[in-house]
Amino acid sequence: MHEDLIPMLLTGFGETLYMVVLSTVAAIVLGLPLGVLVVITSTGHVLESPRLNRILGAVINITRSFPFIIMIVLLLPLSRFLVGTTLGATAASVPLSIAAAPFLARIIENSLKEVDRGKVEAALAMGATPLQIVRKVLIPEALSSLVLGVTLAVITITGFTATAGAIGAGGLGSLAIRYGYMRYREDVMFATVLILVIFVQGVQWGGDRLARRINRNQHRLG
Amino acid sequence: MITINGLNKQYHTPRGTFTALRDVNLHIEKGDIFGIIGLSGAGKSTLIRCLNRLEEPDSGSIVIDGREITRLVTHELREARKKIGMIFQHFNLLDSRTVQGNVAFPLELAGYSHKAIAQRVEEILDLVGLSDKAGSYPAQLSGGQKQRVGIARALANHPEVLLSDEATSALDPQTTSSILELLADINRKLGLTIVLITHEMSVIKQICSKVAVLDRGEIVECGSMQQVFSAPSSATMKLFLEHSALLQGYGAGI
Ligand SMILES: Nc1ncnc2c1ncn2[C@@H]1O[C@H](COP(=O)(O)OP(=O)(O)O)[C@@H](O)[C@H]1O
Ligand SMILES: [Mg+2]
């Protein structure tokens, strides 16, 4: 084992973690309103608008159909504009967020659609506004499913960071490519993969646990 | 209290136009427990949902407590709905909230303070006999208890009218009876006007003061309980009465 391995992995993991957290937060900020809007503008829902619904659906589908590597290349100018550079973890978070947002929006849409129509109607009958229905009915009632959706998004973003690492984003993916692949450092390759596997397992475990906790009350029997 | 004039409602489906309500006229007095009975598909839910415009009527007018519901714009309608309670066949409680939280919901919408909410929730849970379940979640309650929460929620913000859409249809006969008793009790105590729809004659018999019969979207008979029971004029009502007499006959024979 080389003495540079541990510090290298620590830095790499730190960068990966930073990208994942930043991109997840940004993807939620973009994807949540998008997912919510797609649901409430659908036919028969509280803010019915077939036109807006079709437009949003198209935006989601089109952005989702880009392979991530293409997305990065296309969004290089945006990264430069927002961050001032196209290199590094912060710059990579721009395409990461934008690629993850429509994916997350679809997941959120599916979770919110599961909420029973009757609950929404009851709230309407009590004089709730569309915003109150989103905040007090749709999101709380779908919360455990939303947590699982965000967990899935975190894991997907983690996968994306490895791809982004290949073109200068830093992080564990970048280590695996630069050292493991190009310089035949098998220890680096092995360690990065191991850390990523453990990280993904940990995220899934944490997400499952949190979702179960939220769910426990709602399905607990007397 | 409630006046319905010339109400019409059609549903447009890919397979054509379906007339769910045809020229419905009704007058409901303050303090009535007004039953609307009809077979499945007669348009009962459509009618009661027009009263708070969960369903938009095509034409006609609905006046509740002097306010023309059918004229209100969106934000006025929201305010009006806060004074029209509604209970449902499948309760429609929020699973993520406790009993207390469910009853607090309409009060949050109405902008009550935390203190006022806590006080009102306690009061109303006492009224429906669920004080000991305040911290329970709906999943931990029986059907009857869930409907009591539904009733508490509907009454929390001091409504003038309570709409009941088959509120006992998912309950067993005994629980149905106790829920109806509760509604009658509330009607007496609060002088609340109750409009209830059902396909069960026994529900009408137990608590209604007036009854209307809906048949394929039209009111075919309407009057006080005595009138309608002693001299039914519509075929539908005669059918309902025969059927319910038959059931009672069986009951007596056992
Ligand atoms: N949203 C809708 N679209 C099309 N048809 C509907 C809709 N809602 C109700 N209907 C039809 O209208 C009729 C009356 O329905 P409803 O008012 O629910 O009857 P009830 O409550 O008396 O059983 C039924 O034939 C039903 O199929
Ligand atoms: Mg019905």
PDB file of C-alpha atoms in Angstrom, chain A residues 116 118-119 121-130 132 136-137 140-141 217-222, chain B residues 49 52 54 78 81-82 84 86 88 91-97 105-106 108-109 137 139-140 153:
ATOM      1  CA  ASP A 116     -55.804   9.314  -2.178  1.00  0.00           C
ATOM      2  CA  GLY A 118     -60.496  11.632  -1.215  1.00  0.00           C
ATOM      3  CA  LYS A 119     -57.998  13.355   1.069  1.00  0.00           C
ATOM      4  CA  GLU A 121     -61.289  16.494  -1.839  1.00  0.00           C
ATOM      5  CA  ALA A 122     -61.798  16.643   1.908  1.00  0.00           C
ATOM      6  CA  ALA A 123     -59.253  19.467   2.100  1.00  0.00           C
ATOM      7  CA  LEU A 124     -60.941  21.270  -0.815  1.00  0.00           C
ATOM      8  CA  ALA A 125     -64.280  20.910   0.944  1.00  0.00           C
ATOM      9  CA  MET A 126     -62.732  22.583   3.984  1.00  0.00           C
ATOM     10  CA  GLY A 127     -61.665  25.563   1.888  1.00  0.00           C
ATOM     11  CA  ALA A 128     -57.968  24.788   1.448  1.00  0.00           C
ATOM     12  CA  THR A 129     -56.007  26.648  -1.236  1.00  0.00           C
ATOM     13  CA  PRO A 130     -53.924  24.677  -3.752  1.00  0.00           C
ATOM     14  CA  GLN A 132     -52.209  24.509   1.426  1.00  0.00           C
ATOM     15  CA  LYS A 136     -50.535  20.110   4.349  1.00  0.00           C
ATOM     16  CA  VAL A 137     -51.910  17.152   2.410  1.00  0.00           C
ATOM     17  CA  PRO A 140     -47.044  15.010   4.462  1.00  0.00           C
ATOM     18  CA  GLU A 141     -49.190  12.134   3.225  1.00  0.00           C
ATOM     19  CA  ASN A 217     -47.462   5.779  12.667  1.00  0.00           C
ATOM     20  CA  GLN A 218     -49.539   5.722   9.554  1.00  0.00           C
ATOM     21  CA  HIS A 219     -49.802   1.983   9.380  1.00  0.00           C
ATOM     22  CA  ARG A 220     -49.431   1.031  12.987  1.00  0.00           C
ATOM     23  CA  LEU A 221     -52.213  -1.179  14.149  1.00  0.00           C
ATOM     24  CA  GLY A 222     -54.022  -0.555  17.418  1.00  0.00           C
TER      25      GLY A 222
ATOM     26  CA  ARG B  49     -71.183  17.658  -4.104  1.00  0.00           C
ATOM     27  CA  ASN B  52     -70.210  22.947  -1.958  1.00  0.00           C
ATOM     28  CA  LEU B  54     -66.848  20.029  -5.448  1.00  0.00           C
ATOM     29  CA  ARG B  78     -63.194  28.852  -0.185  1.00  0.00           C
ATOM     30  CA  ARG B  81     -66.692  26.093   2.290  1.00  0.00           C
ATOM     31  CA  LYS B  82     -65.170  26.747   5.694  1.00  0.00           C
ATOM     32  CA  ILE B  84     -70.022  23.894   5.213  1.00  0.00           C
ATOM     33  CA  MET B  86     -68.679  17.472   4.947  1.00  0.00           C
ATOM     34  CA  PHE B  88     -67.472  10.981   3.510  1.00  0.00           C
ATOM     35  CA  PHE B  91     -63.695   9.118   5.954  1.00  0.00           C
ATOM     36  CA  ASN B  92     -60.814  10.747   4.023  1.00  0.00           C
ATOM     37  CA  LEU B  93     -58.730  11.403   7.124  1.00  0.00           C
ATOM     38  CA  LEU B  94     -55.062  12.324   6.867  1.00  0.00           C
ATOM     39  CA  ASP B  95     -53.031   9.260   7.856  1.00  0.00           C
ATOM     40  CA  SER B  96     -49.989  11.357   8.693  1.00  0.00           C
ATOM     41  CA  ARG B  97     -51.880  13.247  11.386  1.00  0.00           C
ATOM     42  CA  PHE B 105     -56.765  20.849  10.109  1.00  0.00           C
ATOM     43  CA  PRO B 106     -59.807  23.002   9.234  1.00  0.00           C
ATOM     44  CA  GLU B 108     -55.433  25.800  10.707  1.00  0.00           C
ATOM     45  CA  LEU B 109     -56.997  26.649   7.355  1.00  0.00           C
ATOM     46  CA  TYR B 137     -53.444   7.772  14.295  1.00  0.00           C
ATOM     47  CA  ALA B 139     -54.740   3.470  11.286  1.00  0.00           C
ATOM     48  CA  GLN B 140     -55.256   2.629  14.949  1.00  0.00           C
ATOM     49  CA  ARG B 153     -63.297  17.610  11.787  1.00  0.00           C
TER      50      ARG B 153
END
